[in-house]
Amino acid sequence: MKKTILIFGMLILALLLLFQFSKYAVISGSLKVELIVAVIAIVFFFIGVFINKKSLKPNQTESAEINHNKIKDLEISSREYEVLLHISEGLSNKEIGEKLFLSESTIKTHVSNLFLKLNAKRRTQAVQIAKACKII
Amino acid sequence: MKKTILIFGMLILALLLLFQFSKYAVISGSLKVELIVAVIAIVFFFIGVFINKKSLKPNQTESAEINHNKIKDLEISSREYEVLLHISEGLSNKEIGEKLFLSESTIKTHVSNLFLKLNAKRRTQAVQIAKACKII
DNA sequence: CACCAAGTCATACTAAAGTACCAAAGCACT
DNA sequence: AGTGCTTTGGTACTTTAGTATGACTTGGTG
């Protein structure tokens, strides 16, 4: 956030300088009007491209970015989250247990708790909800 | 594609007009230099935003496109595909049956055939494989 | 017409998944 | 030292899911 403010501040400063310079140049007649207009056009064009890229980046990565706050909101513990990830990989409770060196009953407990927190009735539904919440 | 060319043609035309107008206005002194510079800056800024948006759109939708050829390769029938979509939504066999006005046993048959074709053992795994294949 | 693939449905069974309830160890915090 | 939370694990039970097999219908194709 601080970086953004700094960059925008610098941008505005540069623009003011450009503005003043163009006015001075026109009045003094040291430069052609076309050239100044062209420079301003190009500069603002790239500013437009730049700002748009900045504002679109979150949209692009949003689908792939994990919403950590949502996980906390749902009160999902770290162990439960691990289990959730393995569920989304298509593993069975037994397989998850073997991967995490836990018994199947422990996994079942975690899964049941996950369903309560995600408001799901099936593991497929849990995966769907988790993806909709951008948790996985 | 034709649309894009048309739009860009119009844009260039509009810019030339703006350019000529600004030159004329400055020479005749009917408008202040600041105003013209500001207008040009704003116009080019929005052009930058617009072009950037256009060029970024394909990148955004690329990841969501469905590979129809893959479905045919796997010999997945249309009914089976319907069932697959509902599985990915987190529905149970009974719920899918109710949605498609079919009995639960029919859904089970489709699901079993899907698992053979997708080489899956569980519905969660089937969803994961289908997503990896860009089928859903 | 005969044949085939797709779709439908049923029964019977096994294997997972999921629920409910309990219990205990470990930890951080006060 | 007590409290609350997570993590772990168990038993017992119900519900889905998944497999295997067979049967019937239908629309298109050789």
PDB file of C-alpha atoms in Angstrom, chain B residues 5 7-8 10 18 20 23 29 36 51 59 69 93-94 97-99 106 114 118 123 133 136:
ATOM      1  CA  ILE B   5      -9.628  -3.411 -36.876  1.00  0.00           C
ATOM      2  CA  ILE B   7     -12.407   0.111 -33.720  1.00  0.00           C
ATOM      3  CA  PHE B   8      -8.714   0.857 -34.070  1.00  0.00           C
ATOM      4  CA  MET B  10     -11.941   4.809 -35.815  1.00  0.00           C
ATOM      5  CA  LEU B  18      -8.106  15.822 -32.119  1.00  0.00           C
ATOM      6  CA  GLN B  20      -5.531  18.888 -35.957  1.00  0.00           C
ATOM      7  CA  LYS B  23      -3.112  22.741 -33.430  1.00  0.00           C
ATOM      8  CA  GLY B  29      -5.841  31.327 -29.705  1.00  0.00           C
ATOM      9  CA  ILE B  36      -6.126  21.195 -24.881  1.00  0.00           C
ATOM     10  CA  ILE B  51      -6.163  -1.203 -25.158  1.00  0.00           C
ATOM     11  CA  ASN B  59      -5.305 -14.323 -20.848  1.00  0.00           C
ATOM     12  CA  ASN B  69     -11.870 -32.963 -27.823  1.00  0.00           C
ATOM     13  CA  ASN B  93     -26.419 -39.668  -6.562  1.00  0.00           C
ATOM     14  CA  LYS B  94     -29.975 -39.323  -5.310  1.00  0.00           C
ATOM     15  CA  GLY B  97     -31.299 -38.447 -10.086  1.00  0.00           C
ATOM     16  CA  GLU B  98     -33.945 -35.990  -8.939  1.00  0.00           C
ATOM     17  CA  LYS B  99     -32.449 -33.191 -11.035  1.00  0.00           C
ATOM     18  CA  THR B 106     -29.152 -45.097 -13.355  1.00  0.00           C
ATOM     19  CA  LEU B 114     -17.370 -42.423 -15.693  1.00  0.00           C
ATOM     20  CA  LEU B 118     -11.604 -41.276 -16.105  1.00  0.00           C
ATOM     21  CA  ARG B 123     -16.021 -39.050  -7.111  1.00  0.00           C
ATOM     22  CA  CYS B 133      -8.019 -32.551 -18.157  1.00  0.00           C
ATOM     23  CA  ILE B 136     -15.006 -29.168 -16.503  1.00  0.00           C
TER      24      ILE B 136
END
